[in-house]
Coordinates of C-alpha atoms in Angstrom, one line a residue:
X15 CA 128.9 118.4 119.1
X16 CA 130.3 116.4 122.0
X17 CA 129.0 117.0 125.5
X18 CA 130.6 115.2 128.5
X19 CA 132.0 112.4 126.3
X20 CA 128.6 111.8 124.7
X21 CA 127.8 113.1 121.2
X22 CA 124.9 115.6 121.2
X23 CA 122.9 116.9 118.3
X24 CA 119.8 119.0 118.1
X25 CA 118.1 116.2 116.1
X26 CA 118.9 112.5 116.0
X27 CA 117.2 110.8 113.0
X28 CA 117.0 107.0 112.9
X29 CA 116.9 105.6 109.4
X30 CA 118.5 107.0 106.3
X31 CA 115.8 105.9 103.8
X32 CA 113.4 108.0 101.7
X33 CA 112.1 109.9 104.7
X34 CA 115.2 110.1 106.9
X35 CA 117.4 111.4 104.1
X36 CA 115.0 114.2 103.2
X37 CA 114.4 115.2 106.8
X38 CA 118.1 115.3 107.6
X39 CA 118.8 117.4 104.5
X40 CA 116.0 119.8 105.2
X41 CA 116.6 120.3 108.9
X42 CA 120.3 120.9 108.3
X43 CA 119.6 123.7 105.8
X44 CA 119.8 125.9 108.9
X45 CA 123.5 126.0 109.7
X46 CA 122.7 126.6 113.4
X47 CA 120.9 123.3 113.6
X48 CA 122.9 120.1 114.2
X49 CA 121.6 116.9 112.8
X50 CA 122.8 113.3 113.0
X51 CA 121.3 110.7 110.7
X52 CA 121.9 107.1 111.8
X53 CA 121.6 104.3 109.1
X54 CA 122.0 100.6 110.0
X55 CA 123.2 99.7 106.6
X56 CA 126.2 100.8 104.5
X57 CA 126.6 103.8 102.2
X58 CA 124.9 103.4 98.8
X59 CA 128.2 102.7 96.9
X60 CA 127.0 99.5 95.2
X61 CA 126.9 100.4 91.4
X62 CA 123.8 98.3 90.9
X63 CA 121.8 100.7 93.2
X64 CA 122.3 103.5 90.7
X65 CA 121.6 101.5 87.5
X66 CA 117.8 101.2 87.2
X67 CA 117.9 97.7 85.8
X68 CA 120.2 96.7 88.7
X69 CA 117.3 96.6 91.1
X70 CA 117.0 92.9 90.6
X71 CA 120.6 92.6 91.9
X72 CA 120.0 94.6 95.0
X73 CA 116.4 93.9 96.1
X74 CA 117.3 90.5 97.5
X75 CA 120.9 91.3 98.4
X76 CA 121.3 90.3 102.1
X77 CA 123.9 93.0 102.5
X78 CA 121.4 95.7 101.6
X79 CA 118.2 94.4 103.1
X80 CA 116.9 93.3 106.5
X81 CA 116.1 89.8 105.7
X82 CA 112.6 89.9 107.2
X83 CA 109.8 87.5 106.3
X84 CA 106.2 87.0 107.2
X85 CA 104.7 84.4 109.5
X86 CA 102.8 81.7 107.6
X87 CA 99.8 83.3 106.0
X88 CA 96.6 81.4 106.9
X89 CA 94.8 82.7 103.7
X90 CA 97.7 82.2 101.3
X91 CA 98.3 78.5 101.8
X92 CA 100.4 79.0 104.9
X93 CA 103.3 80.5 102.9
X94 CA 106.0 82.7 104.3
X95 CA 106.9 85.7 102.1
X96 CA 109.9 88.0 102.1
X97 CA 109.3 91.5 103.5
X98 CA 111.8 93.6 101.6
X99 CA 113.1 96.6 103.5
X100 CA 116.2 98.4 102.4
X101 CA 119.2 98.4 104.8
X102 CA 121.4 100.9 103.0
X103 CA 121.6 104.7 102.7
X104 CA 118.5 105.6 100.7
X105 CA 116.6 102.7 102.4
X106 CA 114.0 100.9 100.3
X107 CA 114.3 103.8 97.8
X108 CA 117.8 102.5 96.9
X109 CA 116.5 99.0 96.0
X110 CA 113.0 99.4 94.8
X111 CA 111.6 99.5 91.2
X112 CA 111.6 103.3 91.1
X113 CA 107.9 103.6 90.2
X114 CA 106.5 107.0 91.1
X115 CA 102.8 106.9 92.2
X116 CA 101.4 109.6 94.5
X117 CA 98.0 108.1 95.2
X118 CA 94.5 109.5 94.7
X119 CA 93.0 112.7 96.0
X120 CA 90.5 110.7 98.0
X121 CA 93.3 108.8 99.8
X122 CA 94.5 112.0 101.6
X123 CA 91.0 113.4 102.1
X124 CA 90.2 110.0 103.7
X125 CA 93.1 110.4 106.0
X126 CA 91.8 113.7 107.2
X127 CA 88.4 112.3 107.8
X128 CA 89.9 109.6 109.9
X129 CA 91.6 112.2 112.2
X130 CA 94.8 112.9 110.4
X131 CA 94.5 116.7 110.8
X132 CA 96.5 118.6 108.2
X133 CA 96.8 115.7 105.8
X134 CA 94.0 116.4 103.3
X135 CA 94.9 116.4 99.6
X136 CA 95.0 120.2 99.4
X137 CA 97.4 120.2 102.3
X138 CA 99.8 117.6 101.0
X139 CA 99.8 118.7 97.3
X140 CA 102.3 121.5 97.9
X141 CA 104.8 119.0 99.2
X142 CA 104.5 116.8 96.1
X143 CA 105.0 119.9 94.0
X144 CA 108.1 120.8 96.1
X145 CA 109.5 117.2 95.7
X146 CA 109.2 116.9 92.0
X147 CA 111.2 117.9 88.9
X148 CA 108.7 116.6 86.4
X149 CA 110.1 115.7 83.0
X150 CA 107.2 115.3 80.7
X151 CA 103.5 116.1 80.6
X152 CA 101.7 117.6 83.6
X153 CA 99.4 120.5 84.5
X154 CA 101.2 123.2 86.6
X155 CA 98.5 123.0 89.2
X156 CA 99.4 119.4 89.9
X157 CA 103.1 118.8 88.9
X158 CA 106.2 120.3 90.2
X159 CA 109.1 121.4 87.9
X160 CA 111.8 122.6 90.3
X161 CA 112.1 119.9 92.9
X162 CA 114.9 117.5 93.8
X163 CA 113.3 114.3 92.5
X164 CA 113.2 113.9 88.7
X165 CA 110.0 112.1 87.5
X166 CA 110.1 110.9 84.0
X167 CA 107.9 108.8 81.8
X168 CA 108.9 105.4 80.4
X169 CA 111.1 106.5 77.5
X170 CA 111.9 103.0 76.1
X171 CA 109.5 102.1 73.2
X172 CA 108.2 98.6 72.8
X173 CA 105.3 97.3 70.7
X174 CA 104.1 95.1 73.6
X175 CA 103.6 98.1 75.9
X176 CA 101.8 99.9 73.1
X177 CA 99.5 96.9 72.6
X178 CA 98.8 96.7 76.3
X179 CA 97.7 100.4 76.4
X180 CA 95.6 100.0 73.3
X181 CA 94.0 96.8 74.6
X182 CA 93.1 98.4 77.9
X183 CA 91.4 101.2 76.0
X184 CA 89.5 98.6 74.0
X185 CA 88.0 97.1 77.2
X186 CA 86.8 100.6 78.3
X187 CA 89.8 102.0 80.3
X188 CA 90.5 105.5 79.1
X189 CA 94.0 106.7 78.3
X190 CA 95.7 108.9 80.9
X191 CA 98.9 110.6 80.0
X192 CA 99.5 111.6 83.7
X193 CA 98.1 109.4 86.4
X194 CA 99.9 111.6 89.0
X195 CA 97.9 114.6 87.9
X196 CA 94.3 115.6 88.1
X197 CA 93.1 112.0 88.2
X198 CA 94.7 108.6 88.6
X199 CA 92.1 106.7 86.6
X200 CA 93.1 105.3 83.2
X201 CA 95.9 103.5 81.4
X202 CA 99.3 104.7 80.5
X203 CA 103.1 104.4 80.9
X204 CA 104.6 104.3 84.4
X205 CA 106.6 107.2 85.7
X206 CA 109.9 106.8 87.5
X207 CA 112.3 108.7 89.7
X208 CA 115.0 108.3 87.1
X209 CA 117.0 110.8 85.1
X210 CA 119.7 110.2 82.5
X211 CA 119.6 106.5 83.1
X212 CA 120.3 106.8 86.9
X213 CA 118.1 106.1 89.9
X214 CA 117.4 109.2 92.0
X215 CA 116.9 108.0 95.6
X216 CA 116.4 110.5 98.5
X217 CA 120.1 109.8 99.4
X218 CA 121.2 110.9 95.9
X219 CA 118.9 113.8 95.5
X220 CA 119.0 115.2 99.0
X221 CA 122.0 113.9 101.0
X222 CA 124.6 114.1 98.3
X223 CA 124.2 117.9 97.7
X224 CA 124.3 118.4 101.5
X225 CA 127.5 116.3 102.0
X226 CA 129.7 119.3 102.8
X227 CA 127.6 120.7 105.7
X228 CA 129.5 120.7 109.0
X229 CA 126.2 120.6 110.9
X230 CA 125.1 117.3 109.3
X231 CA 126.6 113.9 110.4
X232 CA 125.6 110.9 108.3
X233 CA 126.6 107.8 110.2
X234 CA 126.1 104.5 108.4
X235 CA 126.6 101.0 109.7
X236 CA 125.0 102.2 112.9
X237 CA 122.0 100.1 114.3
X238 CA 119.7 101.9 116.7
X239 CA 118.9 99.5 119.5
X240 CA 116.9 101.6 122.0
X241 CA 115.5 105.1 122.5
X242 CA 116.8 106.8 125.6
X243 CA 114.1 108.4 127.7
X244 CA 114.0 110.6 130.7
X245 CA 110.5 110.0 132.0
X246 CA 108.3 110.4 128.9
X247 CA 110.8 112.6 127.0
X248 CA 113.1 111.1 124.3
X249 CA 116.6 112.4 124.9
X250 CA 118.7 110.1 122.8
X251 CA 119.5 106.8 121.1
X252 CA 121.5 103.8 121.9
X253 CA 123.2 102.2 118.9
X254 CA 125.8 99.7 117.8
X255 CA 128.3 99.8 114.9
X256 CA 128.4 97.0 112.4
X257 CA 130.7 94.3 113.7
X258 CA 131.0 95.8 117.1
X259 CA 128.8 94.7 120.1
X260 CA 129.6 97.9 122.0
X261 CA 126.6 100.0 122.9
X262 CA 127.1 103.7 122.2
X263 CA 124.8 106.6 123.1
X264 CA 123.9 109.7 121.3
X265 CA 121.9 112.6 122.8
X266 CA 119.3 114.8 121.2
X267 CA 118.7 118.3 122.5
X268 CA 115.4 118.8 120.7
X269 CA 113.9 115.6 119.2
X270 CA 114.5 112.0 118.3
X271 CA 112.8 111.2 114.9
X272 CA 112.2 107.6 113.8
X273 CA 112.3 107.1 110.0
X274 CA 113.0 103.4 109.9
X275 CA 109.9 102.4 107.9
X276 CA 106.7 100.5 108.8
X277 CA 108.6 97.6 110.3
X278 CA 111.6 99.1 112.0
X279 CA 110.1 102.2 113.6
X280 CA 107.4 100.3 115.5
X281 CA 110.0 97.7 116.3
X282 CA 112.4 100.2 117.9
X283 CA 109.5 101.8 119.8
X284 CA 108.6 98.4 121.2
X285 CA 112.2 97.6 122.2
X286 CA 112.2 100.9 124.0
X287 CA 109.0 100.2 126.0
X288 CA 106.4 102.0 123.9
X289 CA 103.6 99.9 122.4
X290 CA 100.9 97.4 123.3
X291 CA 101.5 96.4 127.0
X292 CA 100.8 92.8 126.4
X293 CA 103.3 92.5 123.6
X294 CA 106.0 94.3 125.6
X295 CA 105.5 92.1 128.7
X296 CA 105.5 88.9 126.7
X297 CA 108.8 90.0 125.1
X298 CA 110.3 90.9 128.4
X299 CA 110.3 94.7 127.9
X300 CA 109.2 97.1 130.6
X301 CA 106.2 99.2 129.7
X302 CA 106.9 102.9 129.5
X303 CA 103.8 103.9 127.4
X304 CA 101.0 101.6 126.5
X305 CA 100.1 102.3 122.9
X306 CA 97.7 99.6 121.8
X307 CA 97.7 100.6 118.1
X308 CA 101.5 100.3 117.5
X309 CA 102.3 97.5 115.2
X310 CA 98.6 97.1 114.2
X311 CA 97.0 98.2 111.0
X312 CA 99.7 96.6 108.9
X313 CA 99.0 97.0 105.2
X314 CA 100.7 95.9 101.9
X315 CA 99.6 95.3 98.4
X316 CA 99.3 91.6 97.7
X317 CA 100.1 90.8 94.0
X318 CA 99.2 87.8 91.9
X319 CA 100.7 87.8 88.4
X320 CA 99.8 86.3 85.0
X321 CA 102.6 85.3 82.6
X322 CA 102.5 84.9 78.8
X323 CA 104.7 83.7 76.0
X324 CA 104.9 86.3 73.3
X325 CA 105.2 85.9 69.6
X326 CA 106.1 88.2 66.7
X327 CA 107.5 90.7 69.3
X328 CA 110.7 91.6 71.2
X329 CA 110.6 91.4 75.0
X330 CA 113.2 92.1 77.6
X331 CA 114.0 88.4 77.8
X332 CA 115.8 88.5 74.5
X333 CA 117.3 92.0 74.8
X334 CA 118.9 91.2 78.1
X335 CA 121.2 88.4 76.7
X336 CA 124.1 88.1 74.4
X337 CA 124.9 90.7 71.7
X338 CA 121.6 92.5 72.2
X339 CA 122.5 93.2 75.8
X340 CA 125.7 94.8 74.6
X341 CA 123.6 97.0 72.3
X342 CA 121.4 98.0 75.2
X343 CA 124.4 98.8 77.3
X344 CA 125.8 101.0 74.5
X345 CA 122.5 102.9 74.3
X346 CA 122.4 103.4 78.0
X347 CA 126.0 104.7 78.0
X348 CA 125.1 107.2 75.3
X349 CA 122.1 108.4 77.2
X350 CA 119.6 106.8 74.9
X351 CA 116.4 104.9 76.0
X352 CA 117.5 101.4 77.0
X353 CA 116.2 98.5 79.1
X354 CA 119.0 99.3 81.6
X355 CA 117.6 102.7 82.4
X356 CA 114.0 102.0 83.3
X357 CA 112.0 100.8 86.3
X358 CA 110.6 97.3 87.0
X359 CA 107.1 97.7 85.5
X360 CA 106.1 99.6 82.4
X361 CA 102.4 99.9 81.8
X362 CA 99.6 100.6 84.4
X363 CA 95.8 100.5 84.2
X364 CA 94.3 102.1 87.3
X365 CA 90.6 101.0 87.2
X366 CA 87.6 99.6 88.9
X367 CA 86.4 96.1 89.4
X368 CA 82.8 97.3 89.7
X369 CA 81.0 100.0 87.8
X370 CA 79.4 101.4 90.9
X371 CA 82.7 102.4 92.4
X372 CA 83.6 106.1 92.2
X373 CA 87.4 105.7 91.9
X374 CA 89.9 103.0 90.9
X375 CA 90.3 100.2 93.4
X376 CA 92.9 98.1 91.6
X377 CA 95.7 98.4 89.1
X378 CA 96.8 96.1 86.3
X379 CA 100.5 96.4 85.7
X380 CA 102.4 95.2 82.6
X381 CA 106.0 94.3 81.9
X382 CA 107.3 92.9 78.5
X383 CA 109.3 90.3 80.2
X384 CA 109.1 87.1 82.4
X385 CA 111.2 85.3 84.9
X386 CA 111.8 81.6 85.1
X387 CA 109.3 80.0 87.5
X388 CA 110.9 79.9 90.9
X389 CA 114.0 81.9 89.9
X390 CA 113.2 85.6 90.2
X391 CA 116.0 87.5 88.4
X392 CA 116.5 84.8 85.7
X393 CA 114.7 85.7 82.6
X394 CA 112.9 83.1 80.5
X395 CA 114.6 81.9 77.3
X396 CA 111.5 82.8 75.2
X397 CA 109.9 86.2 74.7
X398 CA 107.4 86.8 77.5
X399 CA 105.0 89.3 79.2
X400 CA 103.8 89.6 82.8
X401 CA 100.7 91.3 84.1
X402 CA 100.3 91.9 87.8
X403 CA 97.2 93.0 89.7
X404 CA 96.6 94.4 93.2
X405 CA 93.9 96.0 95.2
X406 CA 94.9 99.6 95.8
X407 CA 93.4 99.8 99.3
X408 CA 93.1 96.3 100.8
X409 CA 90.6 95.7 103.6
X410 CA 92.7 93.1 105.3
X411 CA 94.8 94.3 108.2
X412 CA 97.9 92.6 109.7
X413 CA 100.3 93.2 112.6
X414 CA 103.9 93.1 113.7
X415 CA 105.4 92.7 117.1
X416 CA 108.7 92.1 118.8
X417 CA 109.2 88.6 120.3
X418 CA 112.2 89.4 122.4
X419 CA 114.0 92.2 124.1
X420 CA 117.1 91.4 122.0
X421 CA 117.5 94.2 119.5
X422 CA 119.1 91.8 117.1
X423 CA 116.0 89.5 117.0
X424 CA 113.7 89.8 114.0
X425 CA 110.1 90.8 114.6
X426 CA 107.1 88.7 113.9
X427 CA 105.2 90.0 110.9
X428 CA 101.7 88.8 109.8
X429 CA 100.1 90.9 107.0
X430 CA 97.0 88.7 106.9
X431 CA 96.8 88.9 103.1
X432 CA 93.4 87.9 101.7
X433 CA 91.8 87.7 105.2
X434 CA 88.8 89.7 104.0
X435 CA 86.4 88.4 101.5
X436 CA 86.4 91.7 99.7
X437 CA 90.1 91.4 99.0
X438 CA 89.7 87.9 97.7
X439 CA 86.8 89.0 95.4
X440 CA 88.8 92.0 94.2
X441 CA 91.8 89.9 93.3
X442 CA 89.8 87.5 91.2
X443 CA 87.9 90.3 89.4
X444 CA 91.2 92.2 88.7
X445 CA 92.7 89.0 87.2
X446 CA 89.7 88.8 85.0
X447 CA 90.2 92.4 83.8
X448 CA 93.8 91.6 83.1
X449 CA 92.8 88.7 81.0
X450 CA 90.3 90.7 79.1
X451 CA 93.1 93.2 78.2
X452 CA 95.3 90.3 77.1
X453 CA 92.5 88.8 75.0
X454 CA 91.9 92.0 72.9
X455 CA 93.0 91.8 69.2
X456 CA 95.9 94.1 70.0
X457 CA 97.4 91.7 72.6
X458 CA 96.2 88.4 71.1
X459 CA 98.2 89.1 67.9
X460 CA 101.3 89.1 70.0
X461 CA 100.5 86.3 72.4
X462 CA 101.4 82.7 72.0
X463 CA 99.9 81.4 75.3
X464 CA 99.2 82.1 78.9
X465 CA 101.9 80.2 80.8
X466 CA 100.7 80.9 84.4
X467 CA 98.2 79.9 85.6
X468 CA 97.2 78.7 82.1
X469 CA 94.1 79.3 80.1
X470 CA 92.5 76.2 81.5
X471 CA 92.1 77.9 84.9
X472 CA 88.9 79.9 84.3
X473 CA 86.6 79.6 87.4
X474 CA 86.6 82.0 90.3
X475 CA 87.7 79.2 92.6
X476 CA 90.6 78.3 90.3
X477 CA 91.7 81.9 90.1
X478 CA 91.5 82.4 93.8
X479 CA 93.4 79.2 94.5
X480 CA 96.1 80.5 92.1
X481 CA 96.2 83.8 93.9
X482 CA 96.6 82.1 97.3
X483 CA 99.4 79.9 96.0
X484 CA 101.4 82.4 93.9
X485 CA 100.7 86.0 95.1
X486 CA 103.6 88.0 96.6
X487 CA 104.1 91.0 98.8
X488 CA 104.0 94.3 97.0
X489 CA 106.8 95.5 99.4
X490 CA 104.6 98.5 100.4
X491 CA 104.4 97.9 104.2
X492 CA 102.6 100.8 105.9
X493 CA 100.2 101.9 108.5
X494 CA 101.7 100.4 111.7
X495 CA 102.0 103.8 113.6
X496 CA 99.1 105.6 112.1
X497 CA 98.1 109.2 112.4
X498 CA 95.1 110.0 114.5
X499 CA 93.7 112.1 117.3
X500 CA 94.6 111.5 121.0
X501 CA 91.1 110.0 121.7
X502 CA 91.6 107.4 119.0
X503 CA 92.9 104.3 120.8
X504 CA 94.3 102.9 117.5
X505 CA 96.3 106.0 116.7
X506 CA 100.0 106.2 117.5
X507 CA 101.0 109.7 116.3
X508 CA 99.1 113.0 116.0
X509 CA 98.9 115.2 113.0
X510 CA 102.3 116.6 113.7
X511 CA 103.7 113.0 113.8
X512 CA 104.4 113.2 117.5
X513 CA 104.0 110.0 119.4
X514 CA 101.0 110.1 121.7
X515 CA 101.8 110.3 125.3
X516 CA 105.5 111.0 124.7
X517 CA 107.7 114.1 124.3
X518 CA 110.3 115.0 121.8
X519 CA 109.6 111.9 119.7
X520 CA 108.2 111.7 116.2
X521 CA 107.7 109.0 113.6
X522 CA 108.2 110.1 109.9
X523 CA 107.8 107.3 107.4
X524 CA 105.2 105.0 105.8
X525 CA 104.1 103.7 109.1
X526 CA 102.1 106.8 109.8
X527 CA 99.7 106.3 106.9
X528 CA 96.2 105.7 108.2
X529 CA 95.4 103.7 105.0
X530 CA 98.0 102.8 102.4
X531 CA 98.0 105.1 99.4
X532 CA 96.5 103.8 96.1
X533 CA 99.9 102.9 94.6
X534 CA 103.6 102.5 95.4
X535 CA 104.5 104.1 98.7
X536 CA 107.9 105.7 98.0
X537 CA 106.5 109.0 96.6
X538 CA 104.1 109.4 99.5
X539 CA 106.8 108.6 102.0
X540 CA 109.0 111.4 100.6
X541 CA 106.0 113.8 100.7
X542 CA 105.5 112.9 104.4
X543 CA 109.1 113.8 105.1
X544 CA 108.9 117.2 103.3
X545 CA 105.8 118.1 105.2
X546 CA 107.4 116.9 108.5
X547 CA 110.4 119.1 107.9
X548 CA 108.2 122.2 107.7
X549 CA 106.3 121.2 110.8
X550 CA 109.5 120.6 112.8
X551 CA 111.1 123.9 111.7
X552 CA 107.9 125.7 112.8
X553 CA 107.8 124.0 116.2

């Protein structure tokens, strides 16, 4: 693979997360094709990565994340919020809550209407089917059974979850046994990419089986610092190894593919001279290609939460301490349902804040547990419950940009949460729906009190003030290099995910979404990678 002292591969993929891991595994299925996957973080050897309940140990681990945060948010009381992006093999899929949500049919048909040719629902569904090994209910038309990613329902039984589902039905939200099937609308238990009590990231499901391939090089602790161009053609990558300031170069015979996510892919493009000319000039970077839309269209799901003290019920708070925790550990070790083997949230009600809407625009999530105020990761001493709400397709748009030509400098990120009145209104109405569910007889019988914001906060203004002061990122950054046609000034890549105006350069990750999907973004990111692999093999 060496050529004149410089390593050369057919494809160089930057970012070993949910997209990059899949793409590297798929492209290297052809033994005649050489692939190098560069990952800035370490290998996924931390045991808490693979233990589902261990997510709370890894999601804020500075050794496994990028340490990014937003600029002060003008509509959220000028707060700065963490922007969690995985810096480890498997990427954010190695540190997230493992919730599996595809999105809605209209999400993808909407993409196609916006100029994302080839990305309608009927065109992406085959790749979801290819991905999945569904464990549980699901119509064959909509659910895959032979894929690499196991998708299971919440197996752990708890009366608080049952009461939440019953309460949601009481307020008019129908039961849905499979929100990833024919329709997302309704209430049910969350699905996870977990099997036998273990997380299944793209690294575990795709890279591990490919580990013996001689044509696949997976290089961790390798930070890409710049794309190497010859004119408009991408021909390689400059990178540094962790703990070593030496700049190395790697060449690509066919293509360079960026899979760094919605923050790092735009960031690397900008550091390489591709992006909005004014941003590049201000940062001291020469302009190779003026792409005004790069770094714009930033989207995430802003999430306020309500917390409750439970009564006459068992919550995670009590099961995660003392002798009961040992019991849960034993259950997990024996392959039985346990709090150690499930994702971060357990119940979901995908619904509408207004009856005139034709599809869900928000979700109410439910977890039978609470954290101490200001101490995420430390459970309360009393039994508790948490509901969270978020608008599935926010109207507010943010941006990110580099502020320096230094590849070690962090980018400036401004999500603009709650900038649009429609988002503020939806957040308040969604909180009201969550409260209606919690006030039903099923939930009221198990509720001692609302602890945050407290039952005395009832007006729209009070709920909005609470949302501004307490809402958090959903950690679903997307949209910053969106798909669109060449005549769309806001588009960054075409339907084949090729960067407009450039050659041999693609972006394959959540940044290409024209609009964020109606749910968690990991499943859609994996789908994008599966589809990209087919497109690249056919090129």
